[in-house]
Short mmCIF file of C-alpha atoms and ligand atoms in Angstrom, two decimals:
data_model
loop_
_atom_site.label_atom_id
_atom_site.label_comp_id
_atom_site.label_asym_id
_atom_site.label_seq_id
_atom_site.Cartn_x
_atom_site.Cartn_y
_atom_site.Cartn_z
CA UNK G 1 15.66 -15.17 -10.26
CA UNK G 2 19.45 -14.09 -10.15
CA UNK G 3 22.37 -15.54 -12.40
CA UNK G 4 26.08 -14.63 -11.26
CA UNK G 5 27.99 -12.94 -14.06
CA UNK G 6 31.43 -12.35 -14.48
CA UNK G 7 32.55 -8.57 -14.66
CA UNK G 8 35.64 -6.33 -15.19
CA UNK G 9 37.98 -7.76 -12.97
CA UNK G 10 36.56 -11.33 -12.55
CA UNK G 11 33.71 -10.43 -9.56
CA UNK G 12 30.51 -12.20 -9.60
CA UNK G 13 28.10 -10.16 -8.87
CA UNK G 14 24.30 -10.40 -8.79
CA UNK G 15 22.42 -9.75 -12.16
CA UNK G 16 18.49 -9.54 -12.50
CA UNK G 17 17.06 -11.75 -14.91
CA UNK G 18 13.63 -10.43 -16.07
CA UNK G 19 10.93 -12.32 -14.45
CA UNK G 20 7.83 -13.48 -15.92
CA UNK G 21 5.21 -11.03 -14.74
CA UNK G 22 3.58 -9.48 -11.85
CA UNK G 23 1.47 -11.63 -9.53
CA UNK G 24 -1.06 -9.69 -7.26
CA UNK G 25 -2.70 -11.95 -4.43
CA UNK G 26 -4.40 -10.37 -1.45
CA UNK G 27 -5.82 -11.45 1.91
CA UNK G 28 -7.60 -9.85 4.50
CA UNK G 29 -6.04 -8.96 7.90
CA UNK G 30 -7.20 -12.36 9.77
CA UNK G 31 -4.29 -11.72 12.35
CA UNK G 32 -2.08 -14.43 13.50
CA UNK G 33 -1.97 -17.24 10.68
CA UNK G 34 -2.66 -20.66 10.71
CA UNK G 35 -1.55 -24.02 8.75
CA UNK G 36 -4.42 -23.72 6.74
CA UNK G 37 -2.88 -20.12 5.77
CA UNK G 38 0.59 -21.56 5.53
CA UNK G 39 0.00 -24.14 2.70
CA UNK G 40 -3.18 -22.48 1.01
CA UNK G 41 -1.15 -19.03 0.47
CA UNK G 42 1.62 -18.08 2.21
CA UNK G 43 4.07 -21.00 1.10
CA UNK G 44 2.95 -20.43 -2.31
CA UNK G 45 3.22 -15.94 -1.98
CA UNK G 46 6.75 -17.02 -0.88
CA UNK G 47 8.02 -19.37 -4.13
CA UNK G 48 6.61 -17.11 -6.09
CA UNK G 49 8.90 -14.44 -5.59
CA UNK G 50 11.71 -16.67 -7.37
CA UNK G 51 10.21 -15.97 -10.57
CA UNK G 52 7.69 -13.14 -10.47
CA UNK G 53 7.69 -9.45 -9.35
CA UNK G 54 5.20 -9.93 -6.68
CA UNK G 55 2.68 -7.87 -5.08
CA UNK G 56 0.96 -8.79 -1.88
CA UNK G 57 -2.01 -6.53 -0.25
CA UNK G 58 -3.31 -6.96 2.98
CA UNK G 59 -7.31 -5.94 2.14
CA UNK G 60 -8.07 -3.78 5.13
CA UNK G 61 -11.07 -2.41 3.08
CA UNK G 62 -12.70 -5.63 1.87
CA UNK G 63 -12.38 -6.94 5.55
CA UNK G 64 -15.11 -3.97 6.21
CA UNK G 65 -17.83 -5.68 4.67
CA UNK G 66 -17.89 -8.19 7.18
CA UNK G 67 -16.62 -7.52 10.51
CA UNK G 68 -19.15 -5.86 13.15
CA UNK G 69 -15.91 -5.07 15.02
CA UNK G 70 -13.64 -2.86 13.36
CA UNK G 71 -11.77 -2.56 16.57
CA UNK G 72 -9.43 -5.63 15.37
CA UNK G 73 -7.94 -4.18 12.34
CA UNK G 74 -4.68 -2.65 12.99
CA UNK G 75 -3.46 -4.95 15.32
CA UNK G 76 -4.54 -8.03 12.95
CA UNK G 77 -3.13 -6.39 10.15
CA UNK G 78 0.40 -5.99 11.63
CA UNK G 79 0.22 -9.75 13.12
CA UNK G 80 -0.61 -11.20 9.62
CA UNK G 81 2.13 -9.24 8.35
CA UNK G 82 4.57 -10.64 10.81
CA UNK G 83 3.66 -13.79 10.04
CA UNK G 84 4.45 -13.13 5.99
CA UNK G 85 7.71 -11.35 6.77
CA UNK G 86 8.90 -14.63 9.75
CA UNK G 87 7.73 -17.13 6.79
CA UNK G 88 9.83 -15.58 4.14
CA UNK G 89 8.60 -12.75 1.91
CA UNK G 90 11.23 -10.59 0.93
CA UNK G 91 10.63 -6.69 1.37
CA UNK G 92 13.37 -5.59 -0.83
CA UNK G 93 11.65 -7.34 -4.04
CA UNK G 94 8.41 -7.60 -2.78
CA UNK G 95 5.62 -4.82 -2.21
CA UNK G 96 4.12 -5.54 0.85
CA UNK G 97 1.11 -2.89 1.76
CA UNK G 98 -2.21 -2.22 3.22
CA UNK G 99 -4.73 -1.43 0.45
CA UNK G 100 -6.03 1.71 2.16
CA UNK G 101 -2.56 3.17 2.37
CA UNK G 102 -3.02 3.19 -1.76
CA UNK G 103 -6.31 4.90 -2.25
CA UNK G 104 -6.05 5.07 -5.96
CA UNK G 105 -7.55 1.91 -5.30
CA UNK G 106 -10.96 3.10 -4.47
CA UNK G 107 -10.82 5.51 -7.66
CA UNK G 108 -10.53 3.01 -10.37
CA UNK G 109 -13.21 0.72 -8.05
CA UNK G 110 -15.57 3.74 -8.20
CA UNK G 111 -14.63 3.87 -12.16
CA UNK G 112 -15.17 -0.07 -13.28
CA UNK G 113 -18.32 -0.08 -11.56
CA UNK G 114 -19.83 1.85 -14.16
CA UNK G 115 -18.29 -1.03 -16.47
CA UNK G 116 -20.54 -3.46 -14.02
CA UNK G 117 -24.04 -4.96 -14.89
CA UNK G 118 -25.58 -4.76 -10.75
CA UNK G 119 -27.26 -8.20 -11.61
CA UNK G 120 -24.01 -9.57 -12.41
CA UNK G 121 -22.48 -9.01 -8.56
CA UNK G 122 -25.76 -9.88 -7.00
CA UNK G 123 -25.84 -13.36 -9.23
CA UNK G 124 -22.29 -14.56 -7.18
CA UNK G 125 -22.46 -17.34 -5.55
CA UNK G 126 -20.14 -15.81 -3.48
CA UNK G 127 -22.62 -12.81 -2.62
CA UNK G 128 -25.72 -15.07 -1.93
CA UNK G 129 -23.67 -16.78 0.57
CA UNK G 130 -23.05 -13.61 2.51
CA UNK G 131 -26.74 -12.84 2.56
CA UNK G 132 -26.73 -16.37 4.05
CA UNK G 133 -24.42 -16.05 6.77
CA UNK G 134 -25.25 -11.86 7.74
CA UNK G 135 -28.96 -11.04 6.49
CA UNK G 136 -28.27 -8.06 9.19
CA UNK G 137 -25.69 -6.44 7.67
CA UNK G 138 -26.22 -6.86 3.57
CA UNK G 139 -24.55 -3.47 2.96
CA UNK G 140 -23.29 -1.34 -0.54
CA UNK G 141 -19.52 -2.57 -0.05
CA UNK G 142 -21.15 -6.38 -0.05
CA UNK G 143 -22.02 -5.98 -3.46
CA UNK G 144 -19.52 -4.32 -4.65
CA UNK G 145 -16.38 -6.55 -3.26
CA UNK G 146 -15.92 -8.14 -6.76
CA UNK G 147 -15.10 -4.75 -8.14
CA UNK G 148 -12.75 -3.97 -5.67
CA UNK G 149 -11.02 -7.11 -5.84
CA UNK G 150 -11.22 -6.35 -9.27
CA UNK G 151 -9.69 -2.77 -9.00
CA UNK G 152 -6.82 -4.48 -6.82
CA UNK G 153 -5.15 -6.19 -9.26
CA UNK G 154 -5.83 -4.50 -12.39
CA UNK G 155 -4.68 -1.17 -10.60
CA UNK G 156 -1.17 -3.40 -10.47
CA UNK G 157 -1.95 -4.49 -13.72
CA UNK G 158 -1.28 -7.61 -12.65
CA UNK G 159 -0.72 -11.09 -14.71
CA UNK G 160 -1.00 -13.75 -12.83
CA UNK G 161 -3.61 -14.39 -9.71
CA UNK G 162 -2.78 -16.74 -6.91
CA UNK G 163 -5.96 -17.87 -4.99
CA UNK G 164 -8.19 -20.59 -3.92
CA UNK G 165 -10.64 -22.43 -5.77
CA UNK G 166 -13.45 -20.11 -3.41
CA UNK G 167 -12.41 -17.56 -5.25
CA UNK G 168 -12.54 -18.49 -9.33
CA UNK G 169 -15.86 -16.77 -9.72
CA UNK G 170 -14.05 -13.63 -8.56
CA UNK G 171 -11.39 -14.22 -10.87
CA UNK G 172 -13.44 -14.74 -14.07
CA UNK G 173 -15.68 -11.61 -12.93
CA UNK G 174 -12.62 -9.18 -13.30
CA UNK G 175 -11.61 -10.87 -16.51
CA UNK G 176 -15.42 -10.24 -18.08
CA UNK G 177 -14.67 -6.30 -16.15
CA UNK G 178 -11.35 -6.28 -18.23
CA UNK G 179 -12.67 -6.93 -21.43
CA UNK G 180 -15.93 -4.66 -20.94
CA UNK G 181 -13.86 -1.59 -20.12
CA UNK G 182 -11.31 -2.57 -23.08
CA UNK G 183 -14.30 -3.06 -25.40
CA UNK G 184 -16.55 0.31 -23.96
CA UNK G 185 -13.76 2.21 -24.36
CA UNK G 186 -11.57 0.94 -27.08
CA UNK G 187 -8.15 0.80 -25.57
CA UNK G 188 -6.50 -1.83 -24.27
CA UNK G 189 -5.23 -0.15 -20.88
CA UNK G 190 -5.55 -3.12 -18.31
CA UNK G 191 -4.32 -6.65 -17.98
CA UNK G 192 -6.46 -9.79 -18.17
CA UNK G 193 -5.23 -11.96 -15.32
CA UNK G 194 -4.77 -15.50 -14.91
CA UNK G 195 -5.85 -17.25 -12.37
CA UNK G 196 -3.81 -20.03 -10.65
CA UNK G 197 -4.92 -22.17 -8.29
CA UNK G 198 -2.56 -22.21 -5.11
CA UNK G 199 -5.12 -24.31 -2.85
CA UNK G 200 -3.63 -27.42 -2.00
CA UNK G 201 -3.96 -29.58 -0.32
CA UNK G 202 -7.58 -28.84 1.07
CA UNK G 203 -6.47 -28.25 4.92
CA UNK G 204 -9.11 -29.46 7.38
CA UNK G 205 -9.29 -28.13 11.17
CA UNK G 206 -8.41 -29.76 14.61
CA UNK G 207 -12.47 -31.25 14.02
CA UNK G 208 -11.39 -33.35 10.58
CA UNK G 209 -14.61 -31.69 9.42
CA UNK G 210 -14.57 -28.83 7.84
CA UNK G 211 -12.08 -26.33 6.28
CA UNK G 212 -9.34 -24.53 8.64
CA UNK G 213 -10.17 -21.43 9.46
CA UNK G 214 -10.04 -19.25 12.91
CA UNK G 215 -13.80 -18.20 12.45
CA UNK G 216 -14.66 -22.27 12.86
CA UNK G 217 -12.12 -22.16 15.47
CA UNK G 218 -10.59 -25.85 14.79
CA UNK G 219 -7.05 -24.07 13.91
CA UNK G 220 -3.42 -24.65 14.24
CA UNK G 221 -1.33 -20.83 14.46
CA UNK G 222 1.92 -20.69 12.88
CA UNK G 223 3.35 -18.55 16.06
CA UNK G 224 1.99 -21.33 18.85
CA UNK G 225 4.80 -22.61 20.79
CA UNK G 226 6.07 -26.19 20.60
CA UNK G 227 4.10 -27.22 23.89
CA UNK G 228 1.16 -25.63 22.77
CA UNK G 229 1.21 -27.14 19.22
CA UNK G 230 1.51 -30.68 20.56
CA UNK G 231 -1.35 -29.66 22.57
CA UNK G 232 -3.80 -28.75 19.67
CA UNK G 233 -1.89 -31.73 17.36
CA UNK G 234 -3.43 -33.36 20.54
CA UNK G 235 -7.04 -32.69 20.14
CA UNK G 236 -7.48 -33.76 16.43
CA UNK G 237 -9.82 -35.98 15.37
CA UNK G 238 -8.25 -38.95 12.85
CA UNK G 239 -10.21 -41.68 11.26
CA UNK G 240 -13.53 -41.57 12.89
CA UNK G 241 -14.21 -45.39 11.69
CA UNK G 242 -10.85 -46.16 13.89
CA UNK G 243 -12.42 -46.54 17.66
CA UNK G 244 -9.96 -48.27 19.15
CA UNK G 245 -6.14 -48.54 18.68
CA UNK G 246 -6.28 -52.15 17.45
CA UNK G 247 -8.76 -51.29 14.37
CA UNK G 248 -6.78 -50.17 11.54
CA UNK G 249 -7.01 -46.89 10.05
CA UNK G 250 -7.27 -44.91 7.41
CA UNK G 251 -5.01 -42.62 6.17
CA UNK G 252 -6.67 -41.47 3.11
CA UNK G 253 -9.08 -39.59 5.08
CA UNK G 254 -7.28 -38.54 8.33
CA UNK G 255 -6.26 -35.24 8.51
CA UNK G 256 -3.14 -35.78 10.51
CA UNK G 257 -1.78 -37.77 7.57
CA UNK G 258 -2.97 -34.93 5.55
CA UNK G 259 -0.46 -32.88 7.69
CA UNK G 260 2.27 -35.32 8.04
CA UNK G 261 2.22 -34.92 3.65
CA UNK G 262 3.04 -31.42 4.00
CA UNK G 263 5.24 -31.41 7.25
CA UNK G 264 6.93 -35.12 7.56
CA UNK G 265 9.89 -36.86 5.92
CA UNK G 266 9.13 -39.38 2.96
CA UNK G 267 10.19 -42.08 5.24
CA UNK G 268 8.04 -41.06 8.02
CA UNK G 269 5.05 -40.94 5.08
CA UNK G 270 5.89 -44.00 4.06
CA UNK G 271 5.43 -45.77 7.59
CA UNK G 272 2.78 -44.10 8.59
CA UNK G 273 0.53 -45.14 5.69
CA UNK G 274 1.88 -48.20 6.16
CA UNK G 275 1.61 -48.58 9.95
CA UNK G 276 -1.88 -47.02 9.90
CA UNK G 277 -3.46 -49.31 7.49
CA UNK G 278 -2.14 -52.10 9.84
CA UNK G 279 -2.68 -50.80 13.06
CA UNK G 280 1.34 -50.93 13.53
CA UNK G 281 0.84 -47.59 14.54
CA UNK G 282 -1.69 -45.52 16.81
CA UNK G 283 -2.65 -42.01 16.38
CA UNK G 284 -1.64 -41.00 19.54
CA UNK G 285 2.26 -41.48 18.62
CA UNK G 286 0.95 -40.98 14.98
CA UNK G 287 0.14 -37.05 16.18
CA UNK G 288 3.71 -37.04 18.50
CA UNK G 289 5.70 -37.35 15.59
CA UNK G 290 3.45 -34.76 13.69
CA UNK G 291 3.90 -32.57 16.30
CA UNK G 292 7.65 -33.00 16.30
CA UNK G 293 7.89 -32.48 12.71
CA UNK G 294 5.74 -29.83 12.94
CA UNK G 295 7.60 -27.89 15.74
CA UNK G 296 11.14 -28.71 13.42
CA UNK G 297 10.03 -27.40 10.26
CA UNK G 298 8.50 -24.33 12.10
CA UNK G 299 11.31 -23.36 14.37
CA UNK G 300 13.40 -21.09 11.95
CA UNK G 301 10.01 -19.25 11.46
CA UNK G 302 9.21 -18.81 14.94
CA UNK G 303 13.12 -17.73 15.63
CA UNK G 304 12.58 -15.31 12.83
CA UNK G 305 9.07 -13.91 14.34
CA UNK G 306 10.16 -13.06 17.83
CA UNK G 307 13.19 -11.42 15.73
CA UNK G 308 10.81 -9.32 14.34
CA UNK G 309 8.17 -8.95 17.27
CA UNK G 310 11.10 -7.32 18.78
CA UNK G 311 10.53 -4.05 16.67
CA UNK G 312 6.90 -3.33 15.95
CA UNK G 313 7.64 -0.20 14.20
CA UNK G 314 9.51 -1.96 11.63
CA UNK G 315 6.61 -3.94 10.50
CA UNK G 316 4.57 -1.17 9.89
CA UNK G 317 7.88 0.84 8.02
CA UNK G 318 7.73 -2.11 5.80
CA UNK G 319 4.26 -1.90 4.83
CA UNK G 320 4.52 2.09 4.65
CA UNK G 321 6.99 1.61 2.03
CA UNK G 322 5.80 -1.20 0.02
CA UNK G 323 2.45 1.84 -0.05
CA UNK G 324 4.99 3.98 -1.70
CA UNK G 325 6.32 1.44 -4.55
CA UNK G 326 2.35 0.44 -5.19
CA UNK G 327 1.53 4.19 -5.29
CA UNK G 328 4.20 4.56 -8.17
CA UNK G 329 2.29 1.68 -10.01
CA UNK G 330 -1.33 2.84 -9.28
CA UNK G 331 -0.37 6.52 -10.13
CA UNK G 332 0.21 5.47 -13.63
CA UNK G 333 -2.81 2.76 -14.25
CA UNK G 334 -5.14 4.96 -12.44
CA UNK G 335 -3.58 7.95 -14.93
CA UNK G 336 -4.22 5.80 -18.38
CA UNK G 337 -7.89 4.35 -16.88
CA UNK G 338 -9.00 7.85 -16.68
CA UNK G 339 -7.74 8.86 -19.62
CA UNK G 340 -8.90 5.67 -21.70
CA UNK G 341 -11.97 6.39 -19.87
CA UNK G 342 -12.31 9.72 -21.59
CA UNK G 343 -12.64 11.53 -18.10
CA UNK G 344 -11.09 15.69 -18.41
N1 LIG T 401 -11.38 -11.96 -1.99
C1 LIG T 401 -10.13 -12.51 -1.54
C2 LIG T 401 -10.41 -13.53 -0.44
O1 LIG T 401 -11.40 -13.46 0.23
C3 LIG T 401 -9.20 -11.43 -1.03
C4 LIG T 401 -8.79 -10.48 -2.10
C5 LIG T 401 -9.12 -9.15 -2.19
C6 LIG T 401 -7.97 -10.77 -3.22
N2 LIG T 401 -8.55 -8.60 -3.27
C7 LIG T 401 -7.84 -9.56 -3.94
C8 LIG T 401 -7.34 -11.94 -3.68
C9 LIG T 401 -7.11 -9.50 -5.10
C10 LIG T 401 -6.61 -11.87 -4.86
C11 LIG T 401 -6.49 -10.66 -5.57
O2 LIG T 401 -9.59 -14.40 -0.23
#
């Protein structure tokens, strides 16, 4: 969001236009990224920057309430950051930080969850699912991950929300927190955010089954090399009603053409849909020329990462002093919370 305007002695030079609010997303440290990453969230995080002031947290703290091994942390935090930073977000606009490095964060959680009905978090359908998948290890920060999530982006008073569909419930939870604390206290200190929905399209894994993601291991990294992404391009499963290469396909549900969509000229969608339906085309060039297109439009990334790989120290710089910009935010909500909150 920059116009050129003519100054003084006729040199254009760079002039901010205001943008049209703050977007907040977060994610937690997963490590290296995937394409399920890359089109669900990171391609969005970086268009956003043309016309937002954007915030982006890696949740070190929410990843707690799941992971028996906190071993994995640091290192997965400064890979996932890599990643970001090789795909495009900009540092000098963008705050880029670890949510423990802002602990201000933890204050105003501790404060909204007095502005929290408990039946409310343990009604989620987000929550029941975790007592689902770890009946073991139902702990305190569980519960409470809505309000953190909650304390995230209102502590950057933040407008606009992008996430995935998984995560509406979450979304409309800090809204009803919003308005509580507004109403309980009678002053209007904290933003309402909006939610936009950034999912799309709905990525499947290498098995064509069920969402990428590296816990179902059926993913595609960003950071692979060429030989190793035709590899996995390789192992995916297409149209499972197309046995043999004579039967015609399907590209409505085959999760290559899904790819080739987000990766693959017009002309090369155009054929394959074409070819596919006609069996003009099998999937094992179908996937070659994937995998080429793939390894194209990811090169400049990958040129970028090892650019970056190079310095380790200036990944973590980068995140130490997107901490400091957040701080200057967080110092101020946290500031008006408490004193909206009628705290001494
Ligand atoms: N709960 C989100 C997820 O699992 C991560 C998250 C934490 C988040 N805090 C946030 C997303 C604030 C958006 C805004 O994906």
């Amino acid at each position: 969001g920059a116009f050129p305007q003519k100054r003084g002695l006729g040199l254009v030079v760079q002039t901010q236009m205001s943008k049209k609010g703050r977007v907040f997303s977060g994610a937690r440290p997963t490590g290296r990224q995937h394409l399920g990453n890359y089109l669900g969230a990171i391609k969005n995080y970086v268009a956003l920057q043309a016309d937002y002031d954007c915030v982006y947290c890696i949740v070190d703290l929410h990843a707690m309430t799941t992971l028996e091994d906190l071993s994995q942390i640091k290192a997965n935090t400064a890979e996932m950051a890599l990643d970001w930073l090789a795909a495009g977000l900009r540092p000098e606009e963008t705050i880029l930080f670890v949510q423990s490095h802002v602990p201000q964060v933890t204050e105003l959680h501790t404060i909204l969850s007095m502005f929290t009905p408990l039946g409310k978090l343990t009604d989620l359908p987000t929550f029941k699912d975790k007592v689902r998948l770890q009946p073991h290890n139902i702990n305190y920060g569980l519960v409470g991950y809505p309000v953190l999530m909650t304390a995230d982006i209102t502590l950057y008073k933040a407008d606009v929300v992008p996430v995935g569909v998984d995560q509406q419930s979450h979304l409309e939870f800090a809204r009803e927190v919003v308005r509580t604390f507004h109403h309980r206290t009678g002053r209007q200190v904290l933003v309402e955010p909006q939610m936009k929905n950034t999912e799309f399209p709905k990525v499947l894994g290498t098995d064509g089954k069920r969402k990428m993601g590296k816990s179902e291991n059926n993913h595609i990294e960003l950071a692979l090399t060429p030989e190793e992404t035709e590899q996995m391009v390789r192992t995916m499963v297409t149209d499972p009603q197309r046995a043999r290469r004579d039967d015609p396909g399907d590209p409505e549900v085959c999760n290559v053409f899904t790819l080739h969509k987000s990766f693959s000229s017009s002309e090369d969608i155009t054929m394959i849909d074409r070819e596919c339906r006609t069996a003009g085309i099998g999937c094992v060039d179908c996937k070659k020329l994937l995998a080429r297109n793939l390894n194209e439009h990811l090169q400049p990334f990958r040129e970028r990462r090892a650019e970056l790989a190079k310095d380790p120290q200036h990944v973590w710089e980068v995140l130490h002093d997107g901490a400091r910009r957040a701080s200057a935010i967080a110092a101020e909500t946290i500031a008006e919370v408490k004193a909206a909150a009628g705290l001494p």
